[in-house]
Amino acid sequence: MKFFLDTADLSEIEEAASWGALAGVTTNPSLYARIGGKLDDFHNHIKRICEIVDGPVSAESVAMTRDEIVRDGRELAAIAPNVVVKVPTMVEGLAATRTLADEGIPVNMTLCFSVPQAILAARAGARYISPFIGRFDDISEDGLDQLNNVVQAIANYDFTDSTVNGEQIEIIAASVRSANHVTQAALMGADIATVPFGVLKKMVQHPLTDRGLDAFMKDWEKVQNA
Ligand code: G3P
């Protein structure tokens, strides 16, 4: 499993990147709004993220028609070689994904909540598919079960004839709200988890690690004083 950071906050990205285990970043319009992002600075902001992170950086199109999504996608992809265009799962999004994929532009199909949506995304040439976990939990359904269904369904088929250069599709577990979501997503074989910075920090922690470290430090003090 690889880890992406799900944020538009540059200081979080810089900090997480410095930990040495970050493989990419995902953003969305809400995350950009949360940091007070301005429309005319959006492309520059994505450029700044791409300068911090070598791996894929998802930037979302907010257009609603296939032609506009394709135009948006081309502009976003021109920002940096590691930009991935995030496109919502809808008819216009699928059509745009096919065009972008045929041009060699990688797409992360987002707002995916079902197996049929995921298979359509795969057939339309999406490089990444993002099933959401937490938003199912928000409506009292099991987001992890839904993610598992998508992971298994995609693994049942070979989609390399649909994707750019026959690349393997990667499933991004999205809308991750806890370290346990990450555990379960890893056990079911999701390729990537995109996590908020708060979850990433919790992933590092374990009370037995703290207790063990404390004991090691105390014992080392004894060695120094022996
Ligand atoms: O990047 C999309 C997804 O991760 C959003 O998560 O917490 O807003 O449902 P959330």
CSV table of C-alpha atoms and ligand atoms in Angstrom, one decimal:
chain,number,residue,atom,x,y,z
A,1,MET,CA,0.0,0.0,0.0
A,2,LYS,CA,1.1,3.5,-0.8
A,3,PHE,CA,0.1,6.6,1.1
A,4,PHE,CA,-1.1,9.9,-0.4
A,5,LEU,CA,-2.0,12.9,1.7
A,6,ASP,CA,-5.5,14.2,1.3
A,7,THR,CA,-5.1,17.9,1.7
A,8,ALA,CA,-4.3,21.2,-0.1
A,9,ASP,CA,-2.4,22.5,2.9
A,10,LEU,CA,1.2,23.2,1.9
A,11,SER,CA,2.6,23.0,5.4
A,12,GLU,CA,1.0,19.6,6.0
A,13,ILE,CA,2.3,18.4,2.7
A,14,GLU,CA,5.9,19.6,3.4
A,15,GLU,CA,5.8,18.1,6.9
A,16,ALA,CA,4.4,14.7,5.7
A,17,ALA,CA,6.8,14.6,2.7
A,18,SER,CA,9.7,15.1,5.2
A,19,TRP,CA,8.7,11.8,6.9
A,20,GLY,CA,9.9,9.9,3.9
A,21,ALA,CA,6.8,7.7,3.3
A,22,LEU,CA,4.6,9.9,1.2
A,23,ALA,CA,3.9,8.8,-2.3
A,24,GLY,CA,1.5,11.5,-3.5
A,25,VAL,CA,-1.2,14.0,-2.7
A,26,THR,CA,-4.9,14.3,-3.5
A,27,THR,CA,-6.9,17.5,-3.4
A,28,ASN,CA,-10.5,18.4,-4.0
A,29,PRO,CA,-12.5,21.6,-4.2
A,30,SER,CA,-13.5,21.4,-0.5
A,31,LEU,CA,-10.0,20.9,0.7
A,32,TYR,CA,-8.8,23.9,-1.4
A,33,ALA,CA,-11.7,26.0,0.0
A,34,ARG,CA,-10.7,24.9,3.5
A,35,ILE,CA,-7.3,26.6,3.2
A,36,GLY,CA,-8.8,29.8,1.9
A,37,GLY,CA,-7.8,29.0,-1.7
A,38,LYS,CA,-8.6,31.6,-4.4
A,39,LEU,CA,-9.7,30.7,-7.9
A,40,ASP,CA,-7.0,32.7,-9.7
A,41,ASP,CA,-4.3,31.0,-7.6
A,42,PHE,CA,-5.5,27.4,-8.1
A,43,HIS,CA,-3.0,26.4,-10.8
A,44,ASN,CA,-0.1,28.0,-9.0
A,45,HIS,CA,-1.1,26.2,-5.8
A,46,ILE,CA,-1.1,22.8,-7.6
A,47,LYS,CA,2.3,23.7,-9.1
A,48,ARG,CA,3.6,24.4,-5.5
A,49,ILE,CA,2.3,21.0,-4.3
A,50,CYS,CA,4.0,19.3,-7.4
A,51,GLU,CA,7.3,21.0,-6.4
A,52,ILE,CA,7.1,19.4,-2.9
A,53,VAL,CA,6.0,16.0,-4.0
A,54,ASP,CA,7.5,13.8,-6.8
A,55,GLY,CA,4.5,11.4,-6.9
A,56,PRO,CA,1.0,11.9,-8.4
A,57,VAL,CA,-0.9,15.0,-7.3
A,58,SER,CA,-4.6,14.9,-8.0
A,59,ALA,CA,-6.2,18.2,-9.0
A,60,GLU,CA,-10.0,18.1,-9.6
A,61,SER,CA,-11.9,19.5,-12.5
A,62,VAL,CA,-15.1,21.3,-11.4
A,63,ALA,CA,-16.6,21.4,-14.9
A,64,MET,CA,-19.8,19.6,-15.6
A,65,THR,CA,-19.7,18.9,-19.4
A,66,ARG,CA,-17.3,16.5,-21.1
A,67,ASP,CA,-15.8,19.3,-23.3
A,68,GLU,CA,-15.2,21.5,-20.3
A,69,ILE,CA,-13.7,18.7,-18.2
A,70,VAL,CA,-11.4,17.8,-21.1
A,71,ARG,CA,-10.3,21.4,-21.4
A,72,ASP,CA,-9.8,21.7,-17.7
A,73,GLY,CA,-7.9,18.4,-17.7
A,74,ARG,CA,-5.5,19.5,-20.4
A,75,GLU,CA,-4.8,22.7,-18.5
A,76,LEU,CA,-4.3,20.9,-15.2
A,77,ALA,CA,-2.0,18.3,-16.8
A,78,ALA,CA,0.1,21.1,-18.3
A,79,ILE,CA,1.0,22.4,-14.8
A,80,ALA,CA,3.4,19.6,-14.0
A,81,PRO,CA,4.2,16.1,-15.3
A,82,ASN,CA,2.9,14.5,-12.0
A,83,VAL,CA,-0.5,16.1,-12.1
A,84,VAL,CA,-3.4,13.6,-12.2
A,85,VAL,CA,-6.8,15.0,-13.2
A,86,LYS,CA,-9.5,14.2,-10.8
A,87,VAL,CA,-12.9,13.7,-12.5
A,88,PRO,CA,-16.2,12.9,-10.8
A,89,THR,CA,-18.0,9.6,-11.6
A,90,MET,CA,-20.8,10.7,-13.9
A,91,VAL,CA,-21.6,10.3,-17.6
A,92,GLU,CA,-19.8,13.5,-18.6
A,93,GLY,CA,-16.9,12.5,-16.4
A,94,LEU,CA,-16.6,9.1,-18.0
A,95,ALA,CA,-16.6,10.5,-21.5
A,96,ALA,CA,-14.0,13.1,-20.6
A,97,THR,CA,-11.9,10.4,-19.0
A,98,ARG,CA,-11.8,8.4,-22.2
A,99,THR,CA,-10.6,11.4,-24.1
A,100,LEU,CA,-8.0,12.4,-21.5
A,101,ALA,CA,-6.8,8.8,-21.2
A,102,ASP,CA,-6.4,8.5,-25.0
A,103,GLU,CA,-4.2,11.6,-24.9
A,104,GLY,CA,-2.1,10.0,-22.2
A,105,ILE,CA,-3.4,12.2,-19.3
A,106,PRO,CA,-3.9,10.2,-16.1
A,107,VAL,CA,-7.3,10.4,-14.5
A,108,ASN,CA,-8.3,9.8,-10.9
A,109,MET,CA,-12.0,9.0,-11.0
A,110,THR,CA,-13.5,10.3,-7.7
A,111,LEU,CA,-16.8,10.2,-5.8
A,112,CYS,CA,-17.0,6.4,-6.6
A,113,PHE,CA,-19.5,4.6,-4.4
A,114,SER,CA,-20.3,1.4,-6.2
A,115,VAL,CA,-18.8,-1.6,-8.1
A,116,PRO,CA,-20.6,-0.6,-11.4
A,117,GLN,CA,-19.2,2.9,-11.1
A,118,ALA,CA,-15.7,1.5,-10.5
A,119,ILE,CA,-15.9,-0.8,-13.5
A,120,LEU,CA,-17.2,1.9,-15.8
A,121,ALA,CA,-14.3,4.1,-14.6
A,122,ALA,CA,-11.9,1.3,-15.4
A,123,ARG,CA,-13.3,0.8,-18.8
A,124,ALA,CA,-13.2,4.5,-19.5
A,125,GLY,CA,-9.5,4.4,-18.9
A,126,ALA,CA,-9.1,5.8,-15.4
A,127,ARG,CA,-5.6,5.3,-14.0
A,128,TYR,CA,-6.9,5.6,-10.4
A,129,ILE,CA,-10.3,4.9,-8.9
A,130,SER,CA,-11.3,6.5,-5.6
A,131,PRO,CA,-14.0,4.7,-3.6
A,132,PHE,CA,-15.0,6.7,-0.6
A,133,ILE,CA,-15.2,5.0,2.8
A,134,GLY,CA,-16.2,7.6,5.4
A,135,ARG,CA,-19.1,9.1,3.5
A,136,PHE,CA,-20.8,5.7,3.6
A,137,ASP,CA,-20.2,5.5,7.4
A,138,ASP,CA,-21.8,9.0,7.6
A,139,ILE,CA,-25.0,7.6,6.3
A,140,SER,CA,-24.8,4.5,8.6
A,141,GLU,CA,-23.6,2.1,5.9
A,142,ASP,CA,-20.3,0.2,5.9
A,143,GLY,CA,-17.8,2.0,3.8
A,144,LEU,CA,-15.1,-0.7,4.2
A,145,ASP,CA,-17.5,-3.3,2.8
A,146,GLN,CA,-18.1,-1.1,-0.2
A,147,LEU,CA,-14.4,-0.6,-0.7
A,148,ASN,CA,-13.8,-4.3,-0.4
A,149,ASN,CA,-16.4,-4.9,-3.1
A,150,VAL,CA,-14.6,-2.5,-5.4
A,151,VAL,CA,-11.1,-3.9,-4.7
A,152,GLN,CA,-12.3,-7.5,-5.4
A,153,ALA,CA,-14.4,-6.6,-8.5
A,154,ILE,CA,-11.5,-4.7,-10.1
A,155,ALA,CA,-9.1,-7.6,-9.3
A,156,ASN,CA,-11.4,-10.0,-11.2
A,157,TYR,CA,-10.6,-8.5,-14.6
A,158,ASP,CA,-7.8,-7.3,-16.8
A,159,PHE,CA,-8.4,-3.7,-17.7
A,160,THR,CA,-5.0,-3.1,-19.3
A,161,ASP,CA,-6.6,-2.9,-22.8
A,162,SER,CA,-8.6,0.2,-21.6
A,163,THR,CA,-5.9,2.1,-19.8
A,164,VAL,CA,-3.1,4.4,-21.1
A,165,ASN,CA,-0.1,2.3,-22.2
A,166,GLY,CA,-1.7,-0.8,-20.5
A,167,GLU,CA,-1.0,0.5,-17.0
A,168,GLN,CA,-2.5,-1.2,-14.0
A,169,ILE,CA,-5.3,0.6,-12.4
A,170,GLU,CA,-4.7,1.5,-8.7
A,171,ILE,CA,-7.5,1.7,-6.2
A,172,ILE,CA,-7.3,4.7,-3.8
A,173,ALA,CA,-9.1,4.2,-0.5
A,174,ALA,CA,-10.5,7.7,0.0
A,175,SER,CA,-12.6,9.5,2.6
A,176,VAL,CA,-10.4,7.8,5.2
A,177,ARG,CA,-11.3,8.9,8.7
A,178,SER,CA,-9.2,6.6,11.0
A,179,ALA,CA,-6.1,4.5,11.2
A,180,ASN,CA,-8.4,1.5,11.3
A,181,HIS,CA,-9.8,2.4,7.9
A,182,VAL,CA,-6.1,2.2,6.7
A,183,THR,CA,-5.6,-1.2,8.4
A,184,GLN,CA,-8.7,-2.7,6.8
A,185,ALA,CA,-8.0,-1.1,3.4
A,186,ALA,CA,-4.5,-2.6,3.5
A,187,LEU,CA,-5.8,-6.1,4.5
A,188,MET,CA,-8.2,-6.1,1.6
A,189,GLY,CA,-5.5,-5.0,-0.8
A,190,ALA,CA,-6.3,-1.4,-1.7
A,191,ASP,CA,-3.3,-0.1,-3.6
A,192,ILE,CA,-3.3,3.4,-2.0
A,193,ALA,CA,-4.8,5.1,1.0
A,194,THR,CA,-5.2,8.9,0.8
A,195,VAL,CA,-5.3,10.2,4.3
A,196,PRO,CA,-5.9,13.5,6.1
A,197,PHE,CA,-2.8,14.7,8.0
A,198,GLY,CA,-4.5,14.0,11.3
A,199,VAL,CA,-5.0,10.3,10.3
A,200,LEU,CA,-1.4,10.1,9.1
A,201,LYS,CA,-0.2,11.3,12.5
A,202,LYS,CA,-2.3,8.7,14.3
A,203,MET,CA,-1.0,6.0,12.0
A,204,VAL,CA,2.5,6.5,13.4
A,205,GLN,CA,1.3,6.2,17.0
A,206,HIS,CA,0.8,3.1,19.3
A,207,PRO,CA,0.7,3.2,23.1
A,208,LEU,CA,3.0,0.2,23.3
A,209,THR,CA,5.6,2.0,21.2
A,210,ASP,CA,5.4,5.0,23.6
A,211,ARG,CA,5.7,2.7,26.6
A,212,GLY,CA,8.6,0.7,25.0
A,213,LEU,CA,10.5,3.8,24.1
A,214,ASP,CA,10.0,5.2,27.6
A,215,ALA,CA,11.4,2.0,29.1
A,216,PHE,CA,14.4,2.0,26.7
A,217,MET,CA,15.2,5.6,27.6
A,218,LYS,CA,15.0,4.9,31.3
A,219,ASP,CA,17.2,1.8,31.0
A,220,TRP,CA,19.7,3.7,28.9
A,221,GLU,CA,20.0,6.3,31.6
A,222,LYS,CA,20.9,3.4,34.0
A,223,VAL,CA,23.6,2.3,31.6
A,224,GLN,CA,25.1,5.8,31.4
A,225,ASN,CA,25.1,6.1,35.2
A,226,ALA,CA,26.5,2.5,35.8
B,1,G3P,O1,-10.3,13.2,-1.5
B,1,G3P,C1,-11.6,12.9,-1.4
B,1,G3P,C2,-12.0,12.3,-0.1
B,1,G3P,O2,-10.9,11.7,0.5
B,1,G3P,C3,-12.8,13.2,0.8
B,1,G3P,O3,-12.9,12.7,2.1
B,1,G3P,O4,-13.6,13.0,4.5
B,1,G3P,O5,-14.4,14.7,2.7
B,1,G3P,O6,-15.3,12.4,2.8
B,1,G3P,P1,-14.1,13.2,3.1
